[in-house]
Amino acid sequence: KLIADVGIIGFPNVGKSTLLSIVTSAKPKIANYHFTTIAPNLGVVELYEKSFVIADIPGLIEGAHKGLGLGLSFLKHIERTKFLLHVVDISGSEGRNPIEDFDKINEELKSYSSKLTKKPQIVAANKMDLLYDEEKYEAFKAYVEGKGYKVFPISAASSQGVQDVIKYIASELDNLPEDTTDEEEVIFDFDIHGQTEDYREVRVSREND
């Protein structure tokens, strides 16, 4: 079930796709409107001799665990990652409160599955270049770190602080087990097209093209 080592999560339009484009050679669609990304974009981060796969998970919204937006699809993708990079718009450029955003996304993870809350998570306070009140960042950092999460101030648009995040993730991934997702048992039933369940012989042949 694993699709990536790292999943980038957060509200729509907080800079997840921009961050992916900065740290990998992926070319996600980037625009100033919600749900620009409607399916996960994958990229490979290469750092010295290390590399890992990172996925830009489409933006969550409040109520995602009930299926609002494309919530259930998004949450299923998050299940398939080892490590979460939670991106928050620290500037509040869309009129939202960064602390409330942080809480709402984590509440959606918890409401969907308690397993998601157990995944390692760090928080990237993005759009620092648009923040003119340093006290706002300090209050956010104190609140989030009080919850047990490490906070990194970044600007994906200018690459400020991005390398610090990548280096930290690379070091943390070294300490994680190979696969923290659950194995999914798949049972194949051959009772199709009128065949009985005892039918087990399968022939594959190639004809022309």
CSV table of N, CA and C in Angstrom, one decimal, residues 19 22-23 126 152-168:
chain,number,residue,atom,x,y,z
A,19,LEU,N,6.3,23.5,-2.9
A,19,LEU,CA,7.3,22.9,-2.1
A,19,LEU,C,7.8,21.6,-2.9
A,22,ILE,N,10.1,22.5,-5.7
A,22,ILE,CA,11.4,23.0,-5.3
A,22,ILE,C,12.4,21.9,-4.9
A,23,VAL,N,11.8,20.8,-4.2
A,23,VAL,CA,12.7,19.8,-3.7
A,23,VAL,C,12.9,18.6,-4.6
A,126,ASN,N,4.9,27.8,6.3
A,126,ASN,CA,5.2,28.3,4.9
A,126,ASN,C,4.7,29.8,4.8
A,152,PHE,N,9.3,24.2,11.4
A,152,PHE,CA,10.4,24.8,10.5
A,152,PHE,C,9.8,26.0,9.8
A,153,PRO,N,10.4,27.2,10.0
A,153,PRO,CA,9.9,28.3,9.2
A,153,PRO,C,10.5,28.3,7.8
A,154,ILE,N,9.6,28.3,6.8
A,154,ILE,CA,10.1,28.2,5.4
A,154,ILE,C,9.4,29.2,4.5
A,155,SER,N,9.9,29.4,3.3
A,155,SER,CA,9.2,30.0,2.2
A,155,SER,C,9.5,29.1,1.0
A,156,ALA,N,8.5,28.4,0.5
A,156,ALA,CA,8.7,27.5,-0.6
A,156,ALA,C,9.0,28.3,-1.9
A,157,ALA,N,8.3,29.5,-2.0
A,157,ALA,CA,8.5,30.3,-3.2
A,157,ALA,C,10.0,30.8,-3.3
A,158,SER,N,10.7,31.1,-2.2
A,158,SER,CA,12.0,31.5,-2.3
A,158,SER,C,13.1,30.5,-1.8
A,159,SER,N,12.6,29.3,-1.5
A,159,SER,CA,13.4,28.2,-1.0
A,159,SER,C,14.0,28.4,0.4
A,160,GLN,N,13.6,29.5,1.1
A,160,GLN,CA,14.1,29.8,2.4
A,160,GLN,C,13.8,28.7,3.4
A,161,GLY,N,14.8,28.1,4.0
A,161,GLY,CA,14.6,27.1,5.1
A,161,GLY,C,14.2,25.7,4.5
A,162,VAL,N,14.1,25.5,3.2
A,162,VAL,CA,13.6,24.3,2.7
A,162,VAL,C,14.7,23.2,2.9
A,163,GLN,N,15.9,23.5,2.7
A,163,GLN,CA,17.0,22.5,2.9
A,163,GLN,C,17.0,21.9,4.3
A,164,ASP,N,16.7,22.8,5.3
A,164,ASP,CA,16.7,22.3,6.7
A,164,ASP,C,15.6,21.2,6.9
A,165,VAL,N,14.5,21.5,6.2
A,165,VAL,CA,13.4,20.5,6.3
A,165,VAL,C,13.8,19.2,5.7
A,166,ILE,N,14.4,19.2,4.5
A,166,ILE,CA,14.7,18.0,3.8
A,166,ILE,C,15.8,17.2,4.5
A,167,LYS,N,16.8,17.9,5.0
A,167,LYS,CA,17.8,17.2,5.8
A,167,LYS,C,17.3,16.5,7.0
A,168,TYR,N,16.4,17.2,7.7
A,168,TYR,CA,15.8,16.6,8.9
A,168,TYR,C,15.0,15.4,8.6
